[in-house]
Coordinates of C-alpha atoms in Angstrom, one line a residue:
M14 CA 0.1 -0.1 0.1
N15 CA 1.1 3.2 -0.7
N16 CA 0.8 6.2 1.2
Q17 CA -0.4 9.0 -1.2
Q18 CA -0.1 13.0 -0.5
G19 CA -1.1 15.8 -3.2
I20 CA 1.4 19.1 -2.7
D21 CA 2.4 22.0 -5.7
V22 CA 5.0 21.3 -6.8
R23 CA 7.1 24.3 -8.5
C24 CA 11.0 25.1 -10.5
F25 CA 12.9 28.7 -11.1
N26 CA 15.1 27.2 -13.9
G27 CA 15.0 28.9 -17.6
A28 CA 12.0 26.7 -18.6
C29 CA 10.3 27.2 -15.6
S30 CA 7.1 28.9 -15.6
G31 CA 7.6 29.2 -12.0
N32 CA 3.4 28.6 -11.9
P33 CA 2.8 25.2 -9.5
V34 CA 1.3 21.9 -10.4
M35 CA -0.8 19.8 -7.5
V36 CA 1.6 16.2 -8.0
T37 CA 0.5 13.3 -5.9
I38 CA 3.0 12.0 -4.0
T39 CA 4.0 8.1 -3.6
D40 CA 6.9 6.6 -2.3
S41 CA 7.9 3.8 -4.4
C42 CA 11.2 3.8 -2.8
P43 CA 11.0 3.8 1.3
G44 CA 15.0 2.9 1.5
C45 CA 16.1 5.8 -0.5
P46 CA 18.9 7.2 1.3
E47 CA 18.1 10.5 -0.3
A48 CA 15.7 12.5 1.8
F49 CA 14.3 14.5 -0.4
H50 CA 13.8 13.2 -4.4
F51 CA 11.1 14.0 -6.2
D52 CA 10.4 12.0 -10.2
L53 CA 8.4 14.2 -11.7
S54 CA 6.5 12.4 -14.8
G55 CA 6.1 14.0 -17.9
K56 CA 2.8 15.9 -17.7
A57 CA 3.7 17.5 -14.1
C58 CA 7.0 19.0 -15.5
G59 CA 4.9 20.5 -18.6
G60 CA 2.4 22.1 -16.7
M61 CA 5.5 23.5 -15.1
A62 CA 7.5 24.7 -17.9
N63 CA 6.9 28.1 -20.2
P64 CA 5.0 28.0 -23.2
G65 CA 7.3 26.2 -25.7
Q66 CA 9.4 24.8 -23.3
D67 CA 8.1 21.3 -22.1
D68 CA 10.5 19.3 -23.6
Q69 CA 13.6 20.9 -22.7
L70 CA 12.1 21.0 -18.7
R71 CA 11.7 17.3 -18.9
N72 CA 15.2 16.2 -20.4
A73 CA 16.7 18.8 -17.6
G74 CA 17.6 16.1 -16.2
V75 CA 18.2 17.1 -11.5
I76 CA 16.3 20.8 -11.1
Q77 CA 16.7 21.8 -7.6

C-alpha cells in the first residue's frame, strides 16, 4: 500500500514558468538514501514549463 498526498510543486530554472502544479506524492522508494527526492511525470514537468519549453524541462535532469 502506498501513502499518497498531494502537494504543489514548482521550479525556477530558465524553462520554468514559476506556476505550481499539483502532484500526488507516492513513496515508491522507501529505502532510498535521499531524504527529499521527487521523480515527476512528464505531464507534471510540462505543466511547470514556459510555453513551448515543456520538452526542454522534461529533459533537464536533476533540478534543485
